[in-house]
CSV table of C-alpha atoms and ligand atoms in Angstrom, one decimal:
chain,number,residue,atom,x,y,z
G,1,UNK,CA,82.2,90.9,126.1
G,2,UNK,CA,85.2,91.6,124.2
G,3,UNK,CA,85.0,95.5,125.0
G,4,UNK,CA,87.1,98.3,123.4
G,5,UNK,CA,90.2,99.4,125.4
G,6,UNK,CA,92.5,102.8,125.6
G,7,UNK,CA,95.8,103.1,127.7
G,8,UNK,CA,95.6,103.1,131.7
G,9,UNK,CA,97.6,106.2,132.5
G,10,UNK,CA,99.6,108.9,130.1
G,11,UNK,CA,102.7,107.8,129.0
G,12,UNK,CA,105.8,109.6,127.3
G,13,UNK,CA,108.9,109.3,125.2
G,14,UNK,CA,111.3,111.4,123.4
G,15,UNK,CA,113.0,110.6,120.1
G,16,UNK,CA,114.0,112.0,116.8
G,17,UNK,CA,112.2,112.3,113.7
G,18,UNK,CA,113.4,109.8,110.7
G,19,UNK,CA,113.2,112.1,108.3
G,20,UNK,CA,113.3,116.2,109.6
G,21,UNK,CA,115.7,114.6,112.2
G,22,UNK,CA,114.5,116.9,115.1
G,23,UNK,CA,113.7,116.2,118.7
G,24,UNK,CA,110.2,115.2,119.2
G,25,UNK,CA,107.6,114.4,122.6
G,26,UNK,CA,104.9,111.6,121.8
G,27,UNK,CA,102.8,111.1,124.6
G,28,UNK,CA,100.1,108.6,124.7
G,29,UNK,CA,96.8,109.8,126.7
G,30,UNK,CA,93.3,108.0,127.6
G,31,UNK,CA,90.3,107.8,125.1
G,32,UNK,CA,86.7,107.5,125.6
G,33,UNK,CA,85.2,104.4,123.6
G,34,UNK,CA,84.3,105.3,119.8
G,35,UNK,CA,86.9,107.9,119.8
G,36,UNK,CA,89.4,105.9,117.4
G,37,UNK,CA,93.0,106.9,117.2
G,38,UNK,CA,93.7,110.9,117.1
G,39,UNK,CA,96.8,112.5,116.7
G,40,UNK,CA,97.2,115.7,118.7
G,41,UNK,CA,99.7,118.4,117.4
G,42,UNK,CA,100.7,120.4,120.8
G,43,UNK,CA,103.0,122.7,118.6
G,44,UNK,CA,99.7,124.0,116.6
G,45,UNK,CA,97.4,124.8,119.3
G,46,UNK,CA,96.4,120.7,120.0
G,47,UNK,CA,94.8,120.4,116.6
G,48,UNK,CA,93.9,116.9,115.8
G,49,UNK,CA,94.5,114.3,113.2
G,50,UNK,CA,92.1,111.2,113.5
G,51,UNK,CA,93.6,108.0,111.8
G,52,UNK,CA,91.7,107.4,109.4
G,53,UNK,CA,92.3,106.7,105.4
G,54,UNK,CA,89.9,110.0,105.3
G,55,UNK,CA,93.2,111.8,106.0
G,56,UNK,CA,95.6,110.2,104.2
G,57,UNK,CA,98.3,112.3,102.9
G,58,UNK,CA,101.6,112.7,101.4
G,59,UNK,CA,102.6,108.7,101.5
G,60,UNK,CA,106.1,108.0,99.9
G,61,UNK,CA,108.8,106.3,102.4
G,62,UNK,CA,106.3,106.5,105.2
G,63,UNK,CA,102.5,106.7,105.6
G,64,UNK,CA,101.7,110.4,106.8
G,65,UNK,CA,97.8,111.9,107.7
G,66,UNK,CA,96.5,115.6,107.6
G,67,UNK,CA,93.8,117.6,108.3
G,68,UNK,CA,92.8,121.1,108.1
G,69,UNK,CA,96.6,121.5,107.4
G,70,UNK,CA,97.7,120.1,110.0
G,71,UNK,CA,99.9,117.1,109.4
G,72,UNK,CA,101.4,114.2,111.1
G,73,UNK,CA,104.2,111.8,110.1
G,74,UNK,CA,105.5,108.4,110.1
G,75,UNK,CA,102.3,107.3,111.6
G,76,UNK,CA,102.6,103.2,110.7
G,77,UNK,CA,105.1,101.3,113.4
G,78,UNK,CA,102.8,103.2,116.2
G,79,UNK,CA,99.9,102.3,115.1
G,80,UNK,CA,100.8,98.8,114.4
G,81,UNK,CA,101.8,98.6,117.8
G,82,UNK,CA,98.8,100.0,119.1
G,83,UNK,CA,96.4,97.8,117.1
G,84,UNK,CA,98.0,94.8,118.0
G,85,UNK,CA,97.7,95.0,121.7
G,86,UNK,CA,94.0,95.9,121.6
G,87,UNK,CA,94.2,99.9,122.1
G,88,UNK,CA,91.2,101.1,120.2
G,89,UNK,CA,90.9,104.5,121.4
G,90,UNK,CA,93.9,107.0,122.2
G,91,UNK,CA,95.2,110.6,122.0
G,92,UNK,CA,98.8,110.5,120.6
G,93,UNK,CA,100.3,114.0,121.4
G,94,UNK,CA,103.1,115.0,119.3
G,95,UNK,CA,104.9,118.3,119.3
G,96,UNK,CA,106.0,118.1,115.6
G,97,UNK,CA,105.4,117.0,112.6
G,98,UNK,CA,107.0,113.2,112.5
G,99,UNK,CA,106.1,110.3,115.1
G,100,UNK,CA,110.0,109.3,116.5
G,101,UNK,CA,111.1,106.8,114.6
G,102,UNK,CA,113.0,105.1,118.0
G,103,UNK,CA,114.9,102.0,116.8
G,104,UNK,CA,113.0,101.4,113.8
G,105,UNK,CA,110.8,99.1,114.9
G,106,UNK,CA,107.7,98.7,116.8
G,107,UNK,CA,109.0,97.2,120.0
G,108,UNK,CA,109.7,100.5,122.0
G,109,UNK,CA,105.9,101.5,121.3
G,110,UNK,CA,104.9,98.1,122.9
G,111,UNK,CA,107.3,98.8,125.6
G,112,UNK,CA,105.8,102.7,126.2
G,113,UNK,CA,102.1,100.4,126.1
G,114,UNK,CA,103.0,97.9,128.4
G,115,UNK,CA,104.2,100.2,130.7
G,116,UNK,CA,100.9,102.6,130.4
G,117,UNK,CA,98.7,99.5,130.8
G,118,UNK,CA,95.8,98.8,129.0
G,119,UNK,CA,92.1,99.6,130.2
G,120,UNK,CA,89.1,98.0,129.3
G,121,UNK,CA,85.9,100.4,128.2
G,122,UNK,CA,82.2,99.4,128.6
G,123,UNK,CA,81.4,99.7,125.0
G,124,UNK,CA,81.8,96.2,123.1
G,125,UNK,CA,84.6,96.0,119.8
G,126,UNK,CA,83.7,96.0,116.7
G,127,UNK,CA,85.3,94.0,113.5
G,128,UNK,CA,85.4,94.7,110.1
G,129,UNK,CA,85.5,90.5,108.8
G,130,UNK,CA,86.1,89.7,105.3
G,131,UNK,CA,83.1,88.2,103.5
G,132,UNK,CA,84.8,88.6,100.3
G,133,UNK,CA,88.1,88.8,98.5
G,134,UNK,CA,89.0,92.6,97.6
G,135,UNK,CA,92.2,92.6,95.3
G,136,UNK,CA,94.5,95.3,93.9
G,137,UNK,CA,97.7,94.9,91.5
G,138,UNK,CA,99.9,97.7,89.9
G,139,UNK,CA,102.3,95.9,88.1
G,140,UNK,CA,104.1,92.9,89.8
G,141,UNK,CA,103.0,94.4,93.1
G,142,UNK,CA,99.4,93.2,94.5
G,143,UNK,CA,97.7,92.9,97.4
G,144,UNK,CA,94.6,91.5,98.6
G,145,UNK,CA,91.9,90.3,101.7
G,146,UNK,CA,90.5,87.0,102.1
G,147,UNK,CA,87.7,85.6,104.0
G,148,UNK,CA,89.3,83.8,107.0
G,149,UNK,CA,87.9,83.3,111.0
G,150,UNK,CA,91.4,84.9,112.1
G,151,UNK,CA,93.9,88.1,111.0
G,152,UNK,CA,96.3,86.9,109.4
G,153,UNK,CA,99.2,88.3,107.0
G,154,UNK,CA,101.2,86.1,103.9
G,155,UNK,CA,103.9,89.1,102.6
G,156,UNK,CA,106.6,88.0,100.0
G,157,UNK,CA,109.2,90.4,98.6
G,158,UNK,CA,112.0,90.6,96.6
G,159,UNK,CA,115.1,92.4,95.6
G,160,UNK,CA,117.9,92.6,93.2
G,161,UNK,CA,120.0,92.0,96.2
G,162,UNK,CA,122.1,89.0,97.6
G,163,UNK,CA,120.9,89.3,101.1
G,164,UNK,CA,117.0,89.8,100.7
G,165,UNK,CA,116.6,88.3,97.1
G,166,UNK,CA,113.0,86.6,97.9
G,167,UNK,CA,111.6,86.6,101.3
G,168,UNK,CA,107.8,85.0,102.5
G,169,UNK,CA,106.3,84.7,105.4
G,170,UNK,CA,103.0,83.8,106.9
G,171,UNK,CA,101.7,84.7,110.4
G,172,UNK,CA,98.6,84.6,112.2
G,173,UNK,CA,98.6,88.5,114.3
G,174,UNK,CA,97.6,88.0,117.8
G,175,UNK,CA,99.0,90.1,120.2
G,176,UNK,CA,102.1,87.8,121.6
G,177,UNK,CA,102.4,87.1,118.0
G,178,UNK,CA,103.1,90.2,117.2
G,179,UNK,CA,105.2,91.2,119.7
G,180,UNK,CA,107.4,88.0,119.8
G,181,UNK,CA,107.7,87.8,116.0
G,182,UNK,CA,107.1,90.8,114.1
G,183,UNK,CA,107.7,94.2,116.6
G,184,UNK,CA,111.1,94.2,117.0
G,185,UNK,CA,111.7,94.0,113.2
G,186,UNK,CA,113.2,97.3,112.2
G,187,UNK,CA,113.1,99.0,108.8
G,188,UNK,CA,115.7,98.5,105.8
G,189,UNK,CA,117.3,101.1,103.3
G,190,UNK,CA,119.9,100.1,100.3
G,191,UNK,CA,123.3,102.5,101.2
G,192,UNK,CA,122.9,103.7,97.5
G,193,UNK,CA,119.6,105.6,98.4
G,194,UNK,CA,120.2,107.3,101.4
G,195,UNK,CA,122.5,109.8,99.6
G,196,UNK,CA,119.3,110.7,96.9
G,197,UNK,CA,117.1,111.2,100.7
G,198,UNK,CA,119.7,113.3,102.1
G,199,UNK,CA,119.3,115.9,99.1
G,200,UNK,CA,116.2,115.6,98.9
G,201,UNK,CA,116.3,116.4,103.3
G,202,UNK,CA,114.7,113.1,103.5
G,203,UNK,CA,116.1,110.7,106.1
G,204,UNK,CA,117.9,113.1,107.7
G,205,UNK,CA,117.5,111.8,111.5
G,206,UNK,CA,118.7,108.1,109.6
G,207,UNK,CA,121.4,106.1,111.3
G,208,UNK,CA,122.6,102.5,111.7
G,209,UNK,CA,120.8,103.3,115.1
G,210,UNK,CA,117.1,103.3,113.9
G,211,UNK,CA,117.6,101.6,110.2
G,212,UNK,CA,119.1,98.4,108.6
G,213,UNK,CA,121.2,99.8,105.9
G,214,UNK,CA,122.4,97.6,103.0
G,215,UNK,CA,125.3,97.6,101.1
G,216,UNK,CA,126.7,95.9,98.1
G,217,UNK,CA,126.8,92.7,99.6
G,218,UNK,CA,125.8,92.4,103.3
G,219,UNK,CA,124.0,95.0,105.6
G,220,UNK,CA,125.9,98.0,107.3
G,221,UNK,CA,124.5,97.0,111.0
G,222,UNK,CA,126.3,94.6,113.8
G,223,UNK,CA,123.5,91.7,113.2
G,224,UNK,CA,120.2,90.9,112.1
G,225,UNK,CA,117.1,90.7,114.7
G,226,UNK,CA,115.9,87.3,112.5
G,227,UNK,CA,117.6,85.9,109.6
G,228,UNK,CA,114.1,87.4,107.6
G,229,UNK,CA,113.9,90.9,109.5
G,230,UNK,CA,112.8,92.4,106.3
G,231,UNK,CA,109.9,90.7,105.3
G,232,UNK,CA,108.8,90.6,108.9
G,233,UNK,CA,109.4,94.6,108.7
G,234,UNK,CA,106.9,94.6,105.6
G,235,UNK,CA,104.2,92.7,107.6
G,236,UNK,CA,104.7,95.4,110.3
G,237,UNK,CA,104.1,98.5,108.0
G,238,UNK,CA,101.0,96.6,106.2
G,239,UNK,CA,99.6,96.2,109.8
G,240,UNK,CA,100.2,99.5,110.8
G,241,UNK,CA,98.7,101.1,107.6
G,242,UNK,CA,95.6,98.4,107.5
G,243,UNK,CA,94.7,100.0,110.8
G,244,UNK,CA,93.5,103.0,108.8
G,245,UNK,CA,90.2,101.3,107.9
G,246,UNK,CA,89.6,102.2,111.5
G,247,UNK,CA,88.4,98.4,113.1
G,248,UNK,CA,90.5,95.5,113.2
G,249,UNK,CA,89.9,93.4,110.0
G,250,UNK,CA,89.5,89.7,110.5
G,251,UNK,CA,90.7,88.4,107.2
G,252,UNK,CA,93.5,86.8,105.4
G,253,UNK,CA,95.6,90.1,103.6
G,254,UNK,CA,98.2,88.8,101.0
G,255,UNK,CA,100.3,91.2,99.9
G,256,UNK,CA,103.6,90.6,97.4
G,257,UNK,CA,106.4,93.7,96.4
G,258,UNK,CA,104.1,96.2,98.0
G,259,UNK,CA,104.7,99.4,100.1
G,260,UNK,CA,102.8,102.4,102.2
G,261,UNK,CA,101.3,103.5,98.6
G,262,UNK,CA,99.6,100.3,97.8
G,263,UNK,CA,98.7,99.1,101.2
G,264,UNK,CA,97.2,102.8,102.0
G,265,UNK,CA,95.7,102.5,98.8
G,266,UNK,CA,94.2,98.9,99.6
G,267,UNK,CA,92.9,100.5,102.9
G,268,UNK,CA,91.0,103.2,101.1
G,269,UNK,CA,89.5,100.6,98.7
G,270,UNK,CA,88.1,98.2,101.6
G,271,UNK,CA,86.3,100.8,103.2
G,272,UNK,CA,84.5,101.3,99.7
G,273,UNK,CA,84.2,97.7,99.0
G,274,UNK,CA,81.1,97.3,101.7
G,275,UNK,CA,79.6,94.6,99.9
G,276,UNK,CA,83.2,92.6,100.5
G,277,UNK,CA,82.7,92.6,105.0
G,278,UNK,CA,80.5,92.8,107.6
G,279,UNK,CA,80.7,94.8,111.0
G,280,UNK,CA,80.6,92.5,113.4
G,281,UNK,CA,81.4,92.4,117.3
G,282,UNK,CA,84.1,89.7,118.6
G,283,UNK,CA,81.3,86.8,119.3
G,284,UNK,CA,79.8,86.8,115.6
G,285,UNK,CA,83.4,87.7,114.3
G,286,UNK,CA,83.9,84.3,115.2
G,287,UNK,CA,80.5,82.2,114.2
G,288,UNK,CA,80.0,83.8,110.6
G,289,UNK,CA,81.2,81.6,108.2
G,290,UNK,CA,84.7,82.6,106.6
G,291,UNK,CA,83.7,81.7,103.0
G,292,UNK,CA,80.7,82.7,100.8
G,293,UNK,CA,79.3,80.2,98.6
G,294,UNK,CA,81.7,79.7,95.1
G,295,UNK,CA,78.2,81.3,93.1
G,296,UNK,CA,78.7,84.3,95.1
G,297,UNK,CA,82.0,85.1,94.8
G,298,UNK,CA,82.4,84.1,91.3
G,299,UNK,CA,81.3,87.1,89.6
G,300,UNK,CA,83.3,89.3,91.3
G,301,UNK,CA,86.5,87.5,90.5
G,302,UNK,CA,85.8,87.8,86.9
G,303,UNK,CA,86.0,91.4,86.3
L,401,LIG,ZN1,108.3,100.6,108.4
């Protein structure tokens, strides 16, 4: 059976928040099966946050939930750590508002996993698998789900910048995949914003530390992870925010120029699109047929 998992033991680690800049305590805990992802604010009495696109809130630079007033931050490169290693159900404690944003990239939350262990529950996974394409554009920017017998992600982007001008990338998520190719790829920011986030107390926790920073001509840092960190970042944050749907999607997602508004946005619109998948558990994930016959799908491409 390909069960549902949680972490083996608690875990903890201790970082700063990107953008308040203050000390925070994250510690991941053990979850029953069916339980999902839930944020856990210690400051405010343990209240919690599932992730879920329900609670979706207040998504600029980062994706952030709330609930019942209670907020969380930065939620993405956790949870695209923790859905790629198969934790379906876990407590994230947090005693403020913003999940630490450690080096930038996801590969100290694989490292805190890996170190917990993962534990295997007696209730079977389910999949959410593409039966048909969902699409959204806004602009130039578009993103979109095929049918396809695997997760995978195409992301292009591109800049009015000499180092990140156009950058694509295809890549089938499994869990080495991810952590090989795409984890340790930290975020970007062009030097010419960060002074706009600093009055607007954005990005105040921001340092060559836990950010790629670009300049005119060539980035502010020592050296590049991979010669294409950036679009591998952007495959990172569309993970991280697809996990909102709340199963992993088996599916082809194609996303071009988009960021945590779109792909949050895209999230929200699968969930409504239930003609366009099928839950399945990991066996028929695997025997239903990727593609619906051309007739079927035809209509829908035409409006
Ligand atoms: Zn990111």
């Amino acid at each position: 059976m390909d069960a549902q998992q949680t972490v083996r033991r608690q875990i903890s680690c201790v970082g700063i928040g990107l953008h308040s800049g203050n000390k925070v305590q994250l510690s991941l805990k053990p979850a029953p099966a069916d339980f999902g992802i839930r944020f856990r604010r210690t400051d405010l009495g343990n209240l919690e946050v599932p992730a879920t696109v329900k609670n979706l809130a207040g998504i600029q630079l980062a994706t952030g939930l709330a609930r019942n007033e209670v907020s969380v931050e930065t939620v993405e490169h956790l949870l695209a750590a923790l859905v790629s290693v198969g934790v379906d159900n876990v407590i994230v404690e947090l005693n403020s508002p913003e999940v630490p944003i450690m080096d930038g990239s996801a590969a100290p939350f694989i490292y805190l996993i890996n170190e917990a262990g993962v534990k295997r529950l007696t209730k079977p996974r389910k999949y959410l698998k593409i039966v048909r394409p969902i699409a959204i554009s806004r602009g130039d920017k578009r993103i979109a789900l095929y049918p396809s017998d695997h997760f995978k992600v195409t992301y292009s982007i591109s800049y009015d910048h000499p180092l990140l001008r156009h950058q694509s990338r295809t890549i089938r998520i499994t869990e080495d995949s991810f952590v090989e190719e795409i984890a340790p790829a930290r975020t970007f920011t062009f030097l010419k914003d960060v002074e706009m986030l600093r009055q607007n107390g954005l990005a105040l926790g921001g340092s060559l530390e836990n950010a790629i920073v670009l300049g005119e001509t060539g980035v502010l840092n020592n050296a590049l992870r991979f010669e294409d960190e950036f679009v591998r970042h952007k495959i990172l944050d569309a993970v991280g925010d697809l996990a909102l749907v709340g199963y992993p999607v088996v599916g082809h997602l194609v996303a071009h120029r988009a960021g945590h508004a779109l792909h949050t946005e895209f999230a929200s619109k699968i969930l409504e699109e239930s003609h366009a998948w099928r839950l399945v558990d990991g066996v028929e994930a695997a025997a239903l047929p990727a593609t619906m016959p051309v007739k079927d799908v035809a209509p829908r491409l035409a409006n």
